[in-house]
CSV table of C-alpha atoms and ligand atoms in Angstrom, one decimal:
chain,number,residue,atom,x,y,z
A,1,UNK,CA,20.3,-23.9,3.0
A,2,UNK,CA,20.1,-21.9,6.2
A,3,UNK,CA,17.0,-20.1,7.5
A,4,UNK,CA,17.0,-17.1,9.8
A,5,UNK,CA,13.9,-15.3,11.0
A,6,UNK,CA,13.5,-11.9,9.3
A,7,UNK,CA,11.4,-10.7,12.2
A,8,UNK,CA,9.7,-12.5,15.2
A,9,UNK,CA,6.4,-13.4,13.5
A,10,UNK,CA,7.0,-12.8,9.8
A,11,UNK,CA,9.3,-14.0,7.1
A,12,UNK,CA,12.5,-16.1,6.8
A,13,UNK,CA,15.7,-15.2,5.2
A,14,UNK,CA,17.1,-18.2,3.2
A,15,UNK,CA,20.9,-18.2,2.8
A,16,UNK,CA,23.4,-20.4,1.1
A,17,UNK,CA,21.3,-20.8,-2.1
A,18,UNK,CA,21.4,-19.6,-5.6
A,19,UNK,CA,17.8,-19.9,-7.0
A,20,UNK,CA,19.0,-20.4,-10.5
A,21,UNK,CA,21.0,-23.5,-9.5
A,22,UNK,CA,18.8,-25.4,-7.0
A,23,UNK,CA,18.9,-29.2,-7.0
A,24,UNK,CA,15.6,-31.1,-7.0
A,25,UNK,CA,16.1,-31.9,-3.3
A,26,UNK,CA,16.6,-28.2,-2.5
A,27,UNK,CA,13.3,-27.4,-4.4
A,28,UNK,CA,11.5,-30.0,-2.2
A,29,UNK,CA,13.0,-28.4,0.9
A,30,UNK,CA,12.2,-24.9,-0.2
A,31,UNK,CA,8.6,-25.9,-0.9
A,32,UNK,CA,8.2,-27.1,2.7
A,33,UNK,CA,9.7,-23.8,4.1
A,34,UNK,CA,7.4,-21.9,1.8
A,35,UNK,CA,4.3,-23.7,3.1
A,36,UNK,CA,5.4,-23.4,6.7
A,37,UNK,CA,6.6,-19.7,6.8
A,38,UNK,CA,4.6,-18.0,4.1
A,39,UNK,CA,7.3,-15.5,3.0
A,40,UNK,CA,10.9,-16.2,2.1
A,41,UNK,CA,13.6,-13.6,1.4
A,42,UNK,CA,16.8,-14.2,-0.6
A,43,UNK,CA,19.7,-11.8,-1.2
A,44,UNK,CA,22.5,-11.7,-3.8
A,45,UNK,CA,20.6,-13.7,-6.5
A,46,UNK,CA,21.5,-13.8,-10.1
A,47,UNK,CA,18.1,-14.2,-11.7
A,48,UNK,CA,17.7,-12.6,-15.1
A,49,UNK,CA,14.1,-13.0,-16.6
A,50,UNK,CA,14.7,-16.4,-18.2
A,51,UNK,CA,16.0,-17.8,-14.9
A,52,UNK,CA,13.3,-16.1,-13.0
A,53,UNK,CA,10.7,-18.0,-15.1
A,54,UNK,CA,12.7,-21.3,-15.0
A,55,UNK,CA,12.8,-21.1,-11.2
A,56,UNK,CA,9.1,-20.3,-10.9
A,57,UNK,CA,8.1,-23.2,-13.2
A,58,UNK,CA,9.8,-25.6,-10.9
A,59,UNK,CA,7.0,-24.9,-8.4
A,60,UNK,CA,4.1,-25.5,-10.9
A,61,UNK,CA,2.0,-23.7,-13.4
A,62,UNK,CA,2.0,-19.9,-13.8
A,63,UNK,CA,-0.8,-17.5,-14.0
A,64,UNK,CA,-0.4,-14.3,-16.0
A,65,UNK,CA,-1.6,-11.1,-14.3
A,66,UNK,CA,-4.0,-9.5,-16.8
A,67,UNK,CA,-3.8,-6.0,-15.4
A,68,UNK,CA,0.0,-5.3,-15.3
A,69,UNK,CA,2.2,-4.6,-18.3
A,70,UNK,CA,4.3,-7.6,-19.2
A,71,UNK,CA,8.1,-7.5,-19.6
A,72,UNK,CA,9.2,-7.2,-23.2
A,73,UNK,CA,9.7,-10.7,-24.7
A,74,UNK,CA,8.6,-12.3,-21.4
A,75,UNK,CA,4.7,-12.3,-21.4
A,76,UNK,CA,4.6,-14.4,-18.2
A,77,UNK,CA,6.5,-11.8,-16.2
A,78,UNK,CA,4.6,-8.8,-14.9
A,79,UNK,CA,6.2,-5.4,-14.4
A,80,UNK,CA,5.6,-3.8,-11.0
A,81,UNK,CA,6.7,-0.4,-12.2
A,82,UNK,CA,6.4,3.2,-11.0
A,83,UNK,CA,7.8,6.0,-13.0
A,84,UNK,CA,9.4,9.1,-11.4
A,85,UNK,CA,6.5,11.1,-12.6
A,86,UNK,CA,3.8,8.8,-11.1
A,87,UNK,CA,2.4,9.3,-7.6
A,88,UNK,CA,0.4,6.1,-7.3
A,89,UNK,CA,2.1,2.7,-7.0
A,90,UNK,CA,0.9,-0.9,-7.7
A,91,UNK,CA,-0.1,-2.8,-4.6
A,92,UNK,CA,-0.1,0.0,-2.2
A,93,UNK,CA,-2.8,-1.4,0.1
A,94,UNK,CA,-3.0,-4.7,2.1
A,95,UNK,CA,-4.0,-7.5,-0.3
A,96,UNK,CA,-3.1,-11.0,-1.4
A,97,UNK,CA,-2.6,-11.6,-5.1
A,98,UNK,CA,-5.5,-12.8,-7.3
A,99,UNK,CA,-8.0,-13.5,-4.5
A,100,UNK,CA,-10.6,-12.4,-7.0
A,101,UNK,CA,-9.8,-15.5,-9.1
A,102,UNK,CA,-11.8,-18.8,-8.6
A,103,UNK,CA,-8.5,-20.5,-8.2
A,104,UNK,CA,-6.4,-17.8,-6.4
A,105,UNK,CA,-2.7,-17.6,-7.0
A,106,UNK,CA,-0.6,-20.0,-4.9
A,107,UNK,CA,2.3,-17.7,-4.7
A,108,UNK,CA,4.3,-14.8,-6.2
A,109,UNK,CA,8.0,-14.4,-6.8
A,110,UNK,CA,9.2,-10.8,-6.9
A,111,UNK,CA,12.7,-9.8,-8.1
A,112,UNK,CA,14.3,-6.4,-7.6
A,113,UNK,CA,15.3,-4.7,-10.9
A,114,UNK,CA,15.7,-1.0,-10.2
A,115,UNK,CA,15.2,0.4,-6.7
A,116,UNK,CA,14.6,3.9,-5.4
A,117,UNK,CA,17.5,5.5,-3.5
A,118,UNK,CA,15.4,5.1,-0.3
A,119,UNK,CA,12.1,3.6,0.6
A,120,UNK,CA,9.9,1.3,-1.4
A,121,UNK,CA,9.9,-1.6,1.1
A,122,UNK,CA,7.3,-4.3,0.9
A,123,UNK,CA,5.3,-5.0,4.0
A,124,UNK,CA,4.2,-8.5,4.7
A,125,UNK,CA,1.8,-10.0,7.3
A,126,UNK,CA,1.5,-13.6,8.5
A,127,UNK,CA,-2.1,-14.8,8.2
A,128,UNK,CA,-1.4,-18.0,10.2
A,129,UNK,CA,-0.4,-15.8,13.2
A,130,UNK,CA,-3.2,-13.3,12.4
A,131,UNK,CA,-5.8,-16.1,12.7
A,132,UNK,CA,-4.2,-17.5,15.9
A,133,UNK,CA,-4.3,-14.0,17.5
A,134,UNK,CA,-8.0,-13.4,17.1
A,135,UNK,CA,-10.2,-13.8,20.2
A,136,UNK,CA,-12.1,-17.1,20.4
A,137,UNK,CA,-15.6,-15.6,20.1
A,138,UNK,CA,-14.5,-14.0,16.8
A,139,UNK,CA,-13.0,-17.2,15.5
A,140,UNK,CA,-16.2,-19.1,16.2
A,141,UNK,CA,-18.1,-16.4,14.3
A,142,UNK,CA,-15.8,-16.4,11.3
A,143,UNK,CA,-15.4,-20.2,10.8
A,144,UNK,CA,-17.9,-21.4,8.2
A,145,UNK,CA,-18.4,-18.0,6.6
A,146,UNK,CA,-17.7,-17.3,2.9
A,147,UNK,CA,-16.5,-14.0,1.4
A,148,UNK,CA,-16.8,-12.5,-2.0
A,149,UNK,CA,-13.6,-11.1,-3.5
A,150,UNK,CA,-13.5,-8.8,-6.5
A,151,UNK,CA,-11.0,-6.9,-8.8
A,152,UNK,CA,-13.6,-4.4,-10.0
A,153,UNK,CA,-13.3,-1.7,-7.3
A,154,UNK,CA,-9.5,-1.7,-7.8
A,155,UNK,CA,-8.7,-2.7,-11.4
A,156,UNK,CA,-12.1,-2.1,-13.0
A,157,UNK,CA,-12.8,0.6,-15.6
A,158,UNK,CA,-14.3,2.7,-12.8
A,159,UNK,CA,-12.2,1.4,-10.0
A,160,UNK,CA,-9.5,3.0,-7.8
A,161,UNK,CA,-6.6,2.9,-10.3
A,162,UNK,CA,-8.7,4.4,-13.2
A,163,UNK,CA,-8.8,7.7,-11.4
A,164,UNK,CA,-5.0,7.8,-10.7
A,165,UNK,CA,-1.9,8.6,-12.7
A,166,UNK,CA,-1.1,4.9,-12.8
A,167,UNK,CA,-4.3,4.0,-14.6
A,168,UNK,CA,-2.9,4.5,-18.1
A,169,UNK,CA,-0.1,2.0,-17.6
A,170,UNK,CA,-2.5,-0.8,-16.4
A,171,UNK,CA,-4.8,-2.9,-18.5
A,172,UNK,CA,-8.0,-1.8,-16.9
A,173,UNK,CA,-10.2,-3.1,-19.7
A,174,UNK,CA,-9.3,-6.7,-18.7
A,175,UNK,CA,-12.0,-9.0,-17.5
A,176,UNK,CA,-13.2,-8.4,-13.9
A,177,UNK,CA,-12.5,-11.2,-11.5
A,178,UNK,CA,-15.0,-12.3,-8.9
A,179,UNK,CA,-14.9,-15.3,-6.6
A,180,UNK,CA,-16.2,-16.6,-3.3
A,181,UNK,CA,-13.8,-18.2,-0.8
A,182,UNK,CA,-14.0,-19.4,2.8
A,183,UNK,CA,-13.1,-16.7,5.3
A,184,UNK,CA,-10.9,-19.2,7.2
A,185,UNK,CA,-9.0,-21.7,5.0
A,186,UNK,CA,-7.1,-24.9,5.8
A,187,UNK,CA,-3.7,-24.4,4.0
A,188,UNK,CA,-3.5,-27.2,1.4
A,189,UNK,CA,0.2,-27.9,2.2
A,190,UNK,CA,0.9,-27.0,5.8
A,191,UNK,CA,-2.6,-28.1,7.1
A,192,UNK,CA,-2.7,-24.9,9.2
A,193,UNK,CA,-5.6,-22.5,9.5
A,194,UNK,CA,-5.2,-19.1,7.9
A,195,UNK,CA,-7.4,-16.0,7.7
A,196,UNK,CA,-8.3,-15.5,4.0
A,197,UNK,CA,-9.9,-12.1,3.8
A,198,UNK,CA,-7.9,-9.0,2.9
A,199,UNK,CA,-8.6,-5.2,3.0
A,200,UNK,CA,-7.8,-4.6,-0.7
A,201,UNK,CA,-9.8,-7.3,-2.6
A,202,UNK,CA,-12.4,-8.7,-0.2
A,203,UNK,CA,-15.7,-7.1,-1.1
A,204,UNK,CA,-18.1,-8.5,1.5
A,205,UNK,CA,-19.0,-11.5,3.7
A,206,UNK,CA,-21.9,-13.5,2.3
A,207,UNK,CA,-25.2,-13.9,4.2
A,208,UNK,CA,-25.0,-10.5,5.9
A,209,UNK,CA,-26.1,-7.0,5.1
A,210,UNK,CA,-23.4,-4.7,3.7
A,211,UNK,CA,-23.3,-2.9,7.0
A,212,UNK,CA,-22.9,-6.0,9.1
A,213,UNK,CA,-20.2,-7.3,6.7
A,214,UNK,CA,-18.4,-4.0,6.8
A,215,UNK,CA,-18.5,-4.0,10.6
A,216,UNK,CA,-17.2,-7.5,10.9
A,217,UNK,CA,-14.4,-7.1,8.4
A,218,UNK,CA,-13.4,-3.8,10.1
A,219,UNK,CA,-13.2,-5.5,13.5
A,220,UNK,CA,-11.0,-8.3,12.0
A,221,UNK,CA,-8.7,-5.9,10.2
A,222,UNK,CA,-8.4,-3.6,13.3
A,223,UNK,CA,-7.4,-6.6,15.5
A,224,UNK,CA,-4.9,-7.9,12.9
A,225,UNK,CA,-3.5,-4.3,12.7
A,226,UNK,CA,-2.9,-4.3,16.4
A,227,UNK,CA,-1.0,-7.6,16.4
A,228,UNK,CA,2.7,-8.2,15.8
A,229,UNK,CA,2.4,-10.2,12.5
A,230,UNK,CA,4.2,-7.8,10.2
A,231,UNK,CA,7.6,-7.3,8.7
A,232,UNK,CA,8.9,-4.6,6.3
A,233,UNK,CA,11.2,-6.1,3.6
A,234,UNK,CA,13.9,-3.7,2.7
A,235,UNK,CA,14.9,-4.4,-0.9
A,236,UNK,CA,18.5,-4.5,-2.1
A,237,UNK,CA,19.9,-5.1,-5.6
A,238,UNK,CA,19.8,-8.9,-6.1
A,239,UNK,CA,17.0,-9.5,-3.6
A,240,UNK,CA,14.0,-11.8,-4.2
A,241,UNK,CA,10.9,-12.2,-2.2
A,242,UNK,CA,8.7,-15.3,-2.6
A,243,UNK,CA,5.4,-15.4,-0.8
A,244,UNK,CA,2.4,-17.7,-0.4
A,245,UNK,CA,-0.8,-15.9,-1.2
A,246,UNK,CA,-2.8,-18.3,1.0
A,247,UNK,CA,-1.0,-17.4,4.2
A,248,UNK,CA,0.2,-13.8,3.8
A,249,UNK,CA,-0.8,-10.3,3.0
A,250,UNK,CA,1.5,-7.7,1.4
A,251,UNK,CA,1.5,-4.0,0.8
A,252,UNK,CA,4.0,-1.9,-1.2
A,253,UNK,CA,5.2,1.2,0.6
A,254,UNK,CA,4.8,4.3,-1.6
A,255,UNK,CA,7.3,6.5,0.2
A,256,UNK,CA,9.7,7.3,-2.6
A,257,UNK,CA,7.9,10.0,-4.6
A,258,UNK,CA,10.0,11.4,-7.6
A,259,UNK,CA,12.0,8.2,-7.8
A,260,UNK,CA,11.8,5.1,-10.1
A,261,UNK,CA,11.1,1.6,-8.9
A,262,UNK,CA,10.8,-1.6,-11.0
A,263,UNK,CA,10.4,-5.2,-9.9
A,264,UNK,CA,9.5,-8.2,-11.9
A,265,UNK,CA,6.8,-10.6,-10.7
A,266,UNK,CA,5.9,-14.1,-11.7
A,267,UNK,CA,2.7,-15.4,-10.2
A,268,UNK,CA,2.2,-19.1,-9.4
A,269,UNK,CA,-1.1,-20.7,-10.2
A,270,UNK,CA,-3.2,-22.1,-7.3
A,271,UNK,CA,-6.2,-24.3,-6.7
A,272,UNK,CA,-9.7,-23.8,-5.2
A,273,UNK,CA,-9.4,-23.2,-1.4
A,274,UNK,CA,-11.0,-25.4,1.3
A,275,UNK,CA,-12.6,-24.2,4.4
A,276,UNK,CA,-10.8,-24.9,7.7
B,301,SIN,C1,2.7,-6.5,-5.5
B,301,SIN,O1,1.6,-6.3,-4.9
B,301,SIN,O2,2.8,-7.6,-6.0
B,301,SIN,C2,3.8,-5.6,-5.5
B,301,SIN,C3,4.6,-5.5,-4.3
B,301,SIN,C4,5.7,-4.5,-4.3
B,301,SIN,O3,5.8,-3.8,-5.3
B,301,SIN,O4,6.4,-4.4,-3.4
């Protein structure tokens, strides 16, 4: 397989592979690239739902997203779906999947099914680089801290989506997720440090007032925003994105109003996170 950077600080395009036909050695190689680079992009893949699942299961256990509608006959595959008539999209803010779970998802594998005529890119951010880019005084302040993550303000019965036109197509009655994780983690496979707070699902930093926590998180997010750790993945038919939720953020662009977009996501189960 051949890897080419998608942009300077974010994402790798993996060529010369068919994900439905990888050898065991290629899976080992892919796992190492996944840990090292955080987000991998593939083009021209033939990955119908059964093959999507088979490929994902070669990386470990799956976790089913309880808020999204499943694909018919494939309960382990979530639909990331926006109808022509809907104005709100799924995942349209910076986040990392399932950080509200005690054992946050290791990764996600997203396959293009039906794309809008234009727009609908997914933005990614590299949280290894984000951590490295922070000033030393802030790094010292953040190391050792813990943050609470929650699904309730987004997927709860009174959360963000409930008040939108996407609310009816999500399972907002599902159990709320709440978990505490280190603000800076040591990635279990690469051994590198990564920033593990995200604007969408991190509720607060523990041991501080709400105001102090808000100010600290705002400072961190503003600095990350000013740093070149981003890439916009432009979807094509047959494209697949595979990202590590411990070392990336993502954000689905909602710039295709009046058009339909459908992708299928399989989520890979993870383990409790260790502080750096
Ligand atoms: C997601 O947050 O998993 C969805 C990303 C996308 O639709 O591009």
